[in-house]
Tab-separated table of C-alpha atoms and ligand atoms in Angstrom:
chain	number	residue	atom	x	y	z
J	1	UNK	CA	9.876	-12.590	37.494
J	2	UNK	CA	6.849	-15.042	36.247
J	3	UNK	CA	4.559	-14.584	33.389
J	4	UNK	CA	1.050	-14.350	34.795
J	5	UNK	CA	-0.683	-13.544	31.806
J	6	UNK	CA	-0.413	-13.990	27.973
J	7	UNK	CA	-3.364	-12.539	25.638
J	8	UNK	CA	-3.803	-12.309	22.031
J	9	UNK	CA	-5.514	-9.306	20.544
J	10	UNK	CA	-6.852	-9.326	17.035
J	11	UNK	CA	-7.618	-5.972	15.484
J	12	UNK	CA	-8.474	-4.742	12.226
J	13	UNK	CA	-7.514	-0.636	11.815
J	14	UNK	CA	-7.860	-0.953	8.091
J	15	UNK	CA	-6.478	-4.323	8.143
J	16	UNK	CA	-6.043	-7.325	10.443
J	17	UNK	CA	-3.077	-7.571	12.905
J	18	UNK	CA	-2.444	-10.287	15.593
J	19	UNK	CA	-0.769	-9.175	18.714
J	20	UNK	CA	0.475	-10.976	21.857
J	21	UNK	CA	0.452	-9.166	25.177
J	22	UNK	CA	2.541	-11.204	28.000
J	23	UNK	CA	2.383	-9.553	31.299
J	24	UNK	CA	4.419	-10.435	34.564
J	25	UNK	CA	4.159	-10.782	38.241
J	26	UNK	CA	6.393	-7.407	38.276
J	27	UNK	CA	3.735	-5.285	36.167
J	28	UNK	CA	6.094	-5.511	33.094
J	29	UNK	CA	4.289	-6.672	29.759
J	30	UNK	CA	5.256	-7.283	26.560
J	31	UNK	CA	4.360	-7.335	23.018
J	32	UNK	CA	4.705	-9.254	19.948
J	33	UNK	CA	3.393	-9.163	16.559
J	34	UNK	CA	1.896	-12.415	15.200
J	35	UNK	CA	0.303	-11.187	11.889
J	36	UNK	CA	0.233	-13.619	8.754
J	37	UNK	CA	-1.769	-11.801	6.127
J	38	UNK	CA	-4.530	-13.700	4.873
J	39	UNK	CA	-4.170	-16.746	7.728
J	40	UNK	CA	-4.289	-14.334	10.957
J	41	UNK	CA	-6.737	-16.437	12.976
J	42	UNK	CA	-4.960	-19.646	12.539
J	43	UNK	CA	-1.853	-17.890	14.356
J	44	UNK	CA	-4.049	-16.333	16.813
J	45	UNK	CA	-5.803	-20.183	17.769
J	46	UNK	CA	-2.268	-21.580	17.627
J	47	UNK	CA	-1.039	-18.950	20.345
J	48	UNK	CA	-4.510	-18.690	22.359
J	49	UNK	CA	-4.845	-22.530	22.528
J	50	UNK	CA	-1.433	-24.142	22.340
J	51	UNK	CA	0.838	-21.720	23.201
J	52	UNK	CA	-0.080	-19.006	25.832
J	53	UNK	CA	-1.308	-21.779	28.421
J	54	UNK	CA	2.428	-23.043	28.226
J	55	UNK	CA	3.691	-19.637	29.179
J	56	UNK	CA	2.250	-19.036	32.365
J	57	UNK	CA	4.932	-19.355	35.325
J	58	UNK	CA	7.725	-19.181	33.170
J	59	UNK	CA	10.548	-16.709	33.790
J	60	UNK	CA	10.070	-14.137	30.924
J	61	UNK	CA	13.982	-13.566	31.211
J	62	UNK	CA	14.416	-17.375	29.730
J	63	UNK	CA	14.026	-16.190	26.027
J	64	UNK	CA	16.075	-18.837	24.260
J	65	UNK	CA	14.997	-21.501	26.316
J	66	UNK	CA	11.399	-20.573	25.788
J	67	UNK	CA	12.244	-20.359	21.954
J	68	UNK	CA	13.552	-23.823	22.013
J	69	UNK	CA	11.007	-25.190	24.104
J	70	UNK	CA	8.331	-24.028	21.964
J	71	UNK	CA	10.342	-25.073	18.573
J	72	UNK	CA	11.475	-27.922	19.546
J	73	UNK	CA	8.623	-29.245	22.248
J	74	UNK	CA	5.704	-28.768	19.195
J	75	UNK	CA	7.386	-31.469	17.604
J	76	UNK	CA	5.917	-30.423	14.049
J	77	UNK	CA	8.676	-27.895	13.174
J	78	UNK	CA	8.765	-24.763	11.265
J	79	UNK	CA	5.989	-23.261	8.902
J	80	UNK	CA	4.547	-19.714	8.793
J	81	UNK	CA	1.859	-20.209	11.141
J	82	UNK	CA	4.037	-21.824	13.923
J	83	UNK	CA	7.020	-19.625	13.245
J	84	UNK	CA	4.664	-16.542	13.445
J	85	UNK	CA	3.741	-17.629	16.928
J	86	UNK	CA	6.925	-18.205	18.262
J	87	UNK	CA	8.064	-14.850	16.749
J	88	UNK	CA	5.164	-13.176	18.455
J	89	UNK	CA	6.511	-14.916	21.890
J	90	UNK	CA	10.115	-14.212	21.432
J	91	UNK	CA	9.565	-10.424	20.802
J	92	UNK	CA	7.523	-9.829	23.694
J	93	UNK	CA	9.987	-11.446	25.810
J	94	UNK	CA	12.823	-9.164	24.224
J	95	UNK	CA	10.154	-6.076	25.232
J	96	UNK	CA	9.817	-7.280	28.715
J	97	UNK	CA	13.726	-7.892	29.191
J	98	UNK	CA	14.669	-4.374	27.887
J	99	UNK	CA	11.783	-2.871	29.847
J	100	UNK	CA	13.414	-4.416	33.175
J	101	UNK	CA	16.836	-3.429	31.918
J	102	UNK	CA	15.515	0.348	31.475
J	103	UNK	CA	16.586	0.341	28.018
J	104	UNK	CA	15.799	0.228	24.211
J	105	UNK	CA	16.048	-2.941	22.769
J	106	UNK	CA	18.714	-2.196	20.373
J	107	UNK	CA	21.198	-1.661	23.428
J	108	UNK	CA	20.824	-5.312	24.574
J	109	UNK	CA	21.469	-6.545	20.433
J	110	UNK	CA	24.727	-4.617	20.951
J	111	UNK	CA	24.206	-0.988	20.545
J	112	UNK	CA	23.931	1.145	17.338
J	113	UNK	CA	26.169	0.448	14.522
J	114	UNK	CA	24.582	3.572	12.562
J	115	UNK	CA	22.676	6.714	13.538
J	116	UNK	CA	20.012	5.736	11.126
J	117	UNK	CA	18.034	3.341	9.191
J	118	UNK	CA	17.846	4.025	5.479
J	119	UNK	CA	14.458	2.681	3.740
J	120	UNK	CA	12.671	2.218	0.519
J	121	UNK	CA	9.373	3.212	-0.278
J	122	UNK	CA	6.886	1.542	-2.804
J	123	UNK	CA	6.043	3.685	-6.086
J	124	UNK	CA	3.820	2.043	-8.547
J	125	UNK	CA	1.516	2.922	-11.200
J	126	UNK	CA	-0.946	1.385	-13.923
J	127	UNK	CA	1.386	3.420	-16.792
J	128	UNK	CA	4.489	5.253	-16.878
J	129	UNK	CA	3.239	8.888	-16.046
J	130	UNK	CA	1.236	7.484	-12.832
J	131	UNK	CA	4.373	5.513	-11.817
J	132	UNK	CA	6.439	9.010	-12.336
J	133	UNK	CA	4.008	10.908	-10.087
J	134	UNK	CA	4.209	7.979	-7.592
J	135	UNK	CA	7.899	8.174	-7.602
J	136	UNK	CA	7.828	11.972	-7.132
J	137	UNK	CA	5.657	11.655	-3.940
J	138	UNK	CA	7.995	8.993	-2.638
J	139	UNK	CA	10.963	11.393	-3.267
J	140	UNK	CA	9.320	14.141	-1.698
J	141	UNK	CA	8.558	11.938	1.438
J	142	UNK	CA	12.456	11.650	1.510
J	143	UNK	CA	12.790	7.995	0.512
J	144	UNK	CA	16.385	7.531	-0.338
J	145	UNK	CA	15.663	4.441	-2.118
J	146	UNK	CA	12.400	3.443	-4.291
J	147	UNK	CA	10.663	0.290	-5.445
J	148	UNK	CA	8.993	0.412	-8.641
J	149	UNK	CA	5.684	-1.848	-9.535
J	150	UNK	CA	3.800	-1.481	-12.570
J	151	UNK	CA	0.656	-2.391	-14.699
J	152	UNK	CA	1.334	-4.617	-17.737
J	153	UNK	CA	-0.237	-3.699	-20.831
J	154	UNK	CA	-3.287	-6.242	-21.296
J	155	UNK	CA	-3.700	-7.107	-17.825
J	156	UNK	CA	-6.272	-6.178	-15.481
J	157	UNK	CA	-4.614	-6.056	-12.139
J	158	UNK	CA	-0.741	-6.836	-11.258
J	159	UNK	CA	0.678	-7.205	-7.670
J	160	UNK	CA	2.120	-4.058	-6.059
J	161	UNK	CA	-0.347	-1.415	-8.107
J	162	UNK	CA	-2.534	0.060	-5.684
J	163	UNK	CA	-5.443	1.604	-6.739
J	164	UNK	CA	-6.662	4.951	-4.706
J	165	UNK	CA	-9.875	3.026	-3.535
J	166	UNK	CA	-7.309	0.314	-1.964
J	167	UNK	CA	-5.327	2.717	0.016
J	168	UNK	CA	-6.199	5.053	3.480
J	169	UNK	CA	-3.798	7.527	4.543
J	170	UNK	CA	-1.614	6.562	1.797
J	171	UNK	CA	-1.413	2.788	2.903
J	172	UNK	CA	-2.594	-0.025	0.753
J	173	UNK	CA	-5.565	-1.810	2.677
J	174	UNK	CA	-6.245	-5.229	1.665
J	175	UNK	CA	-9.503	-6.243	-0.332
J	176	UNK	CA	-12.085	-7.676	2.254
J	177	UNK	CA	-14.409	-10.386	1.893
J	178	UNK	CA	-15.136	-13.898	1.971
J	179	UNK	CA	-12.920	-14.968	-1.014
J	180	UNK	CA	-9.815	-13.836	-2.309
J	181	UNK	CA	-9.547	-11.619	-5.424
J	182	UNK	CA	-8.657	-13.169	-8.841
J	183	UNK	CA	-5.655	-11.459	-10.460
J	184	UNK	CA	-4.636	-12.258	-14.085
J	185	UNK	CA	-1.126	-12.675	-15.479
J	186	UNK	CA	1.228	-13.284	-18.414
J	187	UNK	CA	4.764	-13.604	-18.070
J	188	UNK	CA	5.566	-12.804	-21.491
J	189	UNK	CA	4.082	-9.815	-21.710
J	190	UNK	CA	5.678	-8.947	-18.258
J	191	UNK	CA	9.252	-9.855	-19.502
J	192	UNK	CA	8.808	-7.619	-22.454
J	193	UNK	CA	7.634	-4.593	-20.343
J	194	UNK	CA	9.718	-4.438	-17.456
J	195	UNK	CA	12.836	-3.309	-19.395
J	196	UNK	CA	11.044	-0.492	-21.046
J	197	UNK	CA	9.621	0.589	-17.915
J	198	UNK	CA	13.520	0.711	-15.911
J	199	UNK	CA	14.368	2.534	-19.264
J	200	UNK	CA	11.892	5.102	-18.880
J	201	UNK	CA	12.619	5.745	-15.037
J	202	UNK	CA	16.289	6.026	-15.375
J	203	UNK	CA	15.849	8.821	-18.433
J	204	UNK	CA	13.603	10.380	-16.000
J	205	UNK	CA	15.089	10.292	-13.060
J	206	UNK	CA	18.852	9.471	-13.557
J	207	UNK	CA	21.187	6.964	-12.980
J	208	UNK	CA	21.983	7.432	-9.244
J	209	UNK	CA	18.414	6.871	-7.639
J	210	UNK	CA	18.536	3.032	-5.766
J	211	UNK	CA	15.827	1.395	-7.651
J	212	UNK	CA	14.267	-1.992	-6.517
J	213	UNK	CA	11.680	-4.376	-7.785
J	214	UNK	CA	9.677	-7.371	-6.936
J	215	UNK	CA	9.085	-10.262	-9.156
J	216	UNK	CA	7.060	-12.004	-6.520
J	217	UNK	CA	7.901	-15.615	-7.145
J	218	UNK	CA	6.162	-15.510	-10.593
J	219	UNK	CA	9.222	-16.616	-12.868
J	220	UNK	CA	11.003	-19.667	-13.677
J	221	UNK	CA	14.674	-19.752	-12.956
J	222	UNK	CA	15.370	-18.986	-16.937
J	223	UNK	CA	13.183	-16.446	-17.072
J	224	UNK	CA	14.322	-14.799	-13.750
J	225	UNK	CA	17.968	-15.040	-15.379
J	226	UNK	CA	16.333	-13.337	-18.517
J	227	UNK	CA	14.788	-10.647	-16.622
J	228	UNK	CA	18.077	-10.144	-14.423
J	229	UNK	CA	20.033	-9.715	-17.467
J	230	UNK	CA	17.566	-7.341	-19.355
J	231	UNK	CA	17.899	-5.172	-16.202
J	232	UNK	CA	21.694	-5.090	-15.689
J	233	UNK	CA	21.791	-1.577	-17.712
J	234	UNK	CA	19.767	-0.085	-14.948
J	235	UNK	CA	21.995	-1.105	-12.124
J	236	UNK	CA	18.929	-2.141	-9.771
J	237	UNK	CA	19.469	-2.063	-5.916
J	238	UNK	CA	18.116	-5.594	-6.111
J	239	UNK	CA	15.674	-7.821	-7.956
J	240	UNK	CA	13.468	-9.464	-5.433
J	241	UNK	CA	11.825	-12.916	-5.112
J	242	UNK	CA	12.645	-13.578	-8.747
J	243	UNK	CA	11.725	-17.157	-8.798
J	244	UNK	CA	9.904	-19.489	-6.029
J	245	UNK	CA	13.030	-20.290	-3.868
J	246	UNK	CA	11.679	-23.455	-1.906
J	247	UNK	CA	14.173	-25.080	-4.591
J	248	UNK	CA	17.007	-23.015	-3.334
J	249	UNK	CA	19.394	-24.701	-6.126
J	250	UNK	CA	17.222	-22.785	-8.766
J	251	UNK	CA	19.240	-19.798	-7.688
J	252	UNK	CA	22.432	-21.092	-8.991
J	253	UNK	CA	21.219	-21.097	-12.458
J	254	UNK	CA	20.000	-17.362	-11.859
J	255	UNK	CA	23.109	-16.317	-10.585
J	256	UNK	CA	24.972	-17.688	-13.474
J	257	UNK	CA	23.592	-15.533	-15.747
J	258	UNK	CA	23.137	-12.128	-14.351
J	259	UNK	CA	24.925	-9.633	-11.723
J	260	UNK	CA	21.606	-7.900	-11.051
J	261	UNK	CA	21.679	-8.382	-7.157
J	262	UNK	CA	19.104	-10.601	-5.702
J	263	UNK	CA	16.998	-10.613	-2.760
J	264	UNK	CA	14.821	-13.449	-1.433
J	265	UNK	CA	13.256	-14.584	1.990
J	266	UNK	CA	9.806	-13.053	2.864
J	267	UNK	CA	7.973	-15.999	2.616
J	268	UNK	CA	10.887	-18.059	4.596
J	269	UNK	CA	10.659	-18.897	8.427
J	270	UNK	CA	13.725	-21.023	9.233
J	271	UNK	CA	17.702	-20.944	8.483
J	272	UNK	CA	17.320	-24.013	7.056
J	273	UNK	CA	15.291	-22.227	4.134
J	274	UNK	CA	18.612	-20.402	3.497
J	275	UNK	CA	21.063	-22.992	3.851
J	276	UNK	CA	21.972	-23.080	0.224
J	277	UNK	CA	21.565	-19.789	-0.861
J	278	UNK	CA	23.722	-18.148	1.927
J	279	UNK	CA	26.580	-20.761	1.517
J	280	UNK	CA	26.769	-20.605	-1.912
J	281	UNK	CA	26.464	-16.904	-1.796
J	282	UNK	CA	23.534	-17.059	-4.538
J	283	UNK	CA	21.635	-14.031	-2.871
J	284	UNK	CA	22.762	-10.582	-1.961
J	285	UNK	CA	20.022	-9.831	0.746
J	286	UNK	CA	17.990	-11.887	3.086
J	287	UNK	CA	14.657	-10.705	3.467
J	288	UNK	CA	12.764	-12.080	6.581
J	289	UNK	CA	10.913	-10.245	8.854
J	290	UNK	CA	10.974	-10.522	12.561
J	291	UNK	CA	7.227	-11.598	12.607
J	292	UNK	CA	7.495	-14.583	10.270
J	293	UNK	CA	11.130	-15.575	11.148
J	294	UNK	CA	10.358	-17.094	14.638
J	295	UNK	CA	11.492	-13.353	16.070
J	296	UNK	CA	14.490	-11.336	17.081
J	297	UNK	CA	16.487	-14.354	18.286
J	298	UNK	CA	16.560	-16.389	15.273
J	299	UNK	CA	16.829	-13.136	12.656
J	300	UNK	CA	19.968	-12.306	14.381
J	301	UNK	CA	21.627	-15.798	13.971
J	302	UNK	CA	20.497	-15.355	10.138
J	303	UNK	CA	22.141	-11.901	10.036
J	304	UNK	CA	25.411	-13.527	11.680
J	305	UNK	CA	25.363	-16.255	9.181
J	306	UNK	CA	24.259	-14.021	5.864
J	307	UNK	CA	27.501	-11.552	7.419
J	308	UNK	CA	29.886	-14.747	6.980
J	309	UNK	CA	29.013	-14.443	3.154
J	310	UNK	CA	28.685	-10.735	2.686
J	311	UNK	CA	25.051	-10.752	2.342
J	312	UNK	CA	22.976	-8.118	3.986
J	313	UNK	CA	19.906	-7.567	5.692
J	314	UNK	CA	16.633	-6.266	3.919
J	315	UNK	CA	14.099	-6.926	6.427
J	316	UNK	CA	10.330	-7.384	4.693
J	317	UNK	CA	8.544	-4.263	6.256
J	318	UNK	CA	5.067	-4.164	4.204
J	319	UNK	CA	1.639	-2.754	5.489
J	320	UNK	CA	0.719	-6.266	6.954
J	321	UNK	CA	4.122	-6.170	9.390
J	322	UNK	CA	2.212	-4.404	12.122
J	323	UNK	CA	4.186	-1.841	14.016
J	324	UNK	CA	5.036	-4.021	16.447
J	325	UNK	CA	6.825	-6.333	14.112
J	326	UNK	CA	8.264	-2.908	12.335
J	327	UNK	CA	9.556	-1.668	15.865
J	328	UNK	CA	11.440	-4.915	16.530
J	329	UNK	CA	12.617	-4.817	13.109
J	330	UNK	CA	14.069	-1.030	13.366
J	331	UNK	CA	15.994	-2.325	16.720
J	332	UNK	CA	17.745	-4.928	14.922
J	333	UNK	CA	18.392	-2.681	11.772
J	334	UNK	CA	20.057	-0.400	14.234
J	335	UNK	CA	22.518	-2.815	15.689
J	336	UNK	CA	23.739	-5.142	13.333
J	337	UNK	CA	26.832	-4.648	11.148
J	338	UNK	CA	25.561	-5.948	7.751
J	339	UNK	CA	22.233	-3.990	7.523
J	340	UNK	CA	21.440	-3.554	3.770
J	341	UNK	CA	18.100	-1.824	3.708
J	342	UNK	CA	14.526	-1.808	5.364
J	343	UNK	CA	11.488	-1.849	3.822
J	344	UNK	CA	8.807	0.553	4.810
J	345	UNK	CA	5.284	1.374	3.444
J	346	UNK	CA	3.552	3.231	6.309
J	347	UNK	CA	0.088	2.646	7.948
J	348	UNK	CA	-3.050	3.928	8.358
J	349	UNK	CA	-3.607	6.717	10.967
J	350	UNK	CA	-5.826	4.388	12.816
J	351	UNK	CA	-3.185	1.999	12.692
J	352	UNK	CA	-0.696	4.466	14.082
J	353	UNK	CA	-3.513	5.051	16.987
J	354	UNK	CA	-3.943	1.402	18.080
J	355	UNK	CA	-0.252	0.921	18.108
J	356	UNK	CA	1.575	4.205	19.715
J	357	UNK	CA	5.171	3.636	19.013
J	358	UNK	CA	8.628	5.776	19.911
J	359	UNK	CA	10.180	4.611	16.624
J	360	UNK	CA	10.378	7.702	14.268
J	361	UNK	CA	10.083	7.806	10.291
J	362	UNK	CA	11.640	11.039	9.309
J	363	UNK	CA	12.464	11.827	5.622
J	364	UNK	CA	13.149	8.394	4.674
J	365	UNK	CA	14.839	7.362	7.634
J	366	UNK	CA	13.708	5.128	10.483
J	367	UNK	CA	15.050	5.067	14.263
J	368	UNK	CA	13.909	2.946	17.415
J	369	UNK	CA	13.847	5.605	19.641
J	370	UNK	CA	15.236	5.278	23.309
J	371	UNK	CA	12.242	4.394	25.227
J	372	UNK	CA	12.797	0.857	27.087
J	373	UNK	CA	11.922	-2.178	25.413
J	374	UNK	CA	10.621	-1.959	21.638
J	375	UNK	CA	8.891	1.169	22.388
J	376	UNK	CA	5.292	0.237	21.359
J	377	UNK	CA	1.984	0.239	23.115
J	378	UNK	CA	-1.364	-1.512	22.185
J	379	UNK	CA	-4.302	0.850	22.780
J	380	UNK	CA	-6.567	-2.043	23.635
J	381	UNK	CA	-10.055	-0.240	23.758
J	382	UNK	CA	-9.264	1.250	20.301
J	383	UNK	CA	-8.128	-2.354	19.059
J	384	UNK	CA	-11.227	-3.923	20.623
J	385	UNK	CA	-13.605	-1.380	18.543
J	386	UNK	CA	-12.106	-2.743	15.200
J	387	UNK	CA	-12.971	-6.717	14.848
J	388	UNK	CA	-11.408	-9.015	12.528
J	389	UNK	CA	-12.555	-8.941	9.040
J	390	UNK	CA	-12.072	-11.949	6.529
J	391	UNK	CA	-9.422	-10.575	4.264
J	392	UNK	CA	-7.198	-12.637	1.804
J	393	UNK	CA	-4.424	-12.217	-0.454
J	394	UNK	CA	-5.283	-12.467	-4.026
J	395	UNK	CA	-5.213	-15.489	-6.459
J	396	UNK	CA	-3.523	-15.098	-9.533
J	397	UNK	CA	-4.180	-17.128	-13.121
J	398	UNK	CA	-2.600	-17.267	-16.140
J	399	UNK	CA	-4.814	-16.238	-19.162
J	400	UNK	CA	-6.150	-19.928	-19.815
J	401	UNK	CA	-7.177	-20.172	-15.892
J	402	UNK	CA	-4.162	-21.910	-14.904
J	403	UNK	CA	-3.333	-20.832	-10.992
J	404	UNK	CA	0.061	-19.243	-10.773
J	405	UNK	CA	2.176	-17.816	-8.189
J	406	UNK	CA	0.744	-14.481	-6.861
U	1	CS2	C1	5.760	-7.344	-0.829
U	1	CS2	C2	4.525	-7.984	0.344
U	1	CS2	O1	6.680	-5.989	0.361
U	1	CS2	C3	6.782	-6.827	-0.444
U	1	CS2	O2	8.149	-7.399	-0.861
U	1	CS2	O3	6.486	-9.092	-1.177
U	1	CS2	O4	4.013	-6.874	0.239
U	1	CS2	C4	3.560	-9.085	0.340
U	1	CS2	O5	2.800	-9.045	-1.079
U	1	CS2	C5	3.045	-9.069	1.677
U	1	CS2	O6	3.675	-9.017	2.425
U	1	CS2	C6	2.175	-10.375	1.740
U	1	CS2	O7	1.059	-10.259	2.574
U	2	MG	MG1	8.184	-9.081	-1.696
């Protein structure tokens, strides 16, 4: 079997997605997600201009060799753009291999280790009553676990609190425009407010409901330690991205002060980003997504490394991972032993039409389905009808105007 075509499709059915379609001389094609929120066109160019020409003529069954050739052959290693591009190739080749075998991808990854994949949904609100309504809505949809994000008194806009005018079919959609929105931030106000939020949620919904929270890289290590300690009475399932973790050693300080479980890694794109975090057991969940970590091949290596340290998966699954990337994740989720939880925030109805898929989301649980491959198709005509629209992630600034992590 030989690759005869590699096509990049950029579409925007509510938000921008980048998809790679690889076609073989035997008529089997495979899809890969290359979506990098806010930098989509960089990955599209990396694929179109520097990767696709190199794929023509090679044997698509040689997944590991192709991955290593793209990683080592680029010379300039790692980074979100490179690894999203390599991820799309990796997933498309796994899609082809599984289709050629007539099997759903999870069967090539060792078969099912569970019957279904547990998820967490997003609940948010500007204030406690709005948050409670959002929690009730997620519970009504069957989510077994729920992430809590709220507004902060005195701040205008905060990560994770979606206003109705920025959601379609319940799925958040980004602010589109030539420049990013500017949001405001005050760490002291946040640290004062969050314990009161979890106190209110526990009083209203009880002690059993698994609750997650995303600090979104905004705290210093000692502030993260403080928040972790302050939230211990509320027994979180995890506190995510409590401090920027490029400095993996920073988590030694946090880990030393709190037993609140920690999840990190959605912005990581290689095993080296986790070296200290995993080997010293400084975290409890690894967050990388198939799309941003170089594909299924390296992510399963990460999960095996994490399993040696009793660390579990928590694959990143917001609305800016396309259904192609989500499908690949759910195949991995079903197969690996050290599965933790899968983030799932849903898509617009139009996105579902552009990417018809075999995976199902039923009362809070995902299953990849039994279709050969990853089980996703691309409606290219519909994709072409919804062109790329410039959209950037917000920029965060402190009250004095200093730029801060968003
Ligand atoms: C968030 C993401 O889902 C999460 O945990 O961190 O929504 C993140 O903000 C986006 O993926 C950025 O594109
Ligand atoms: Mg996050």
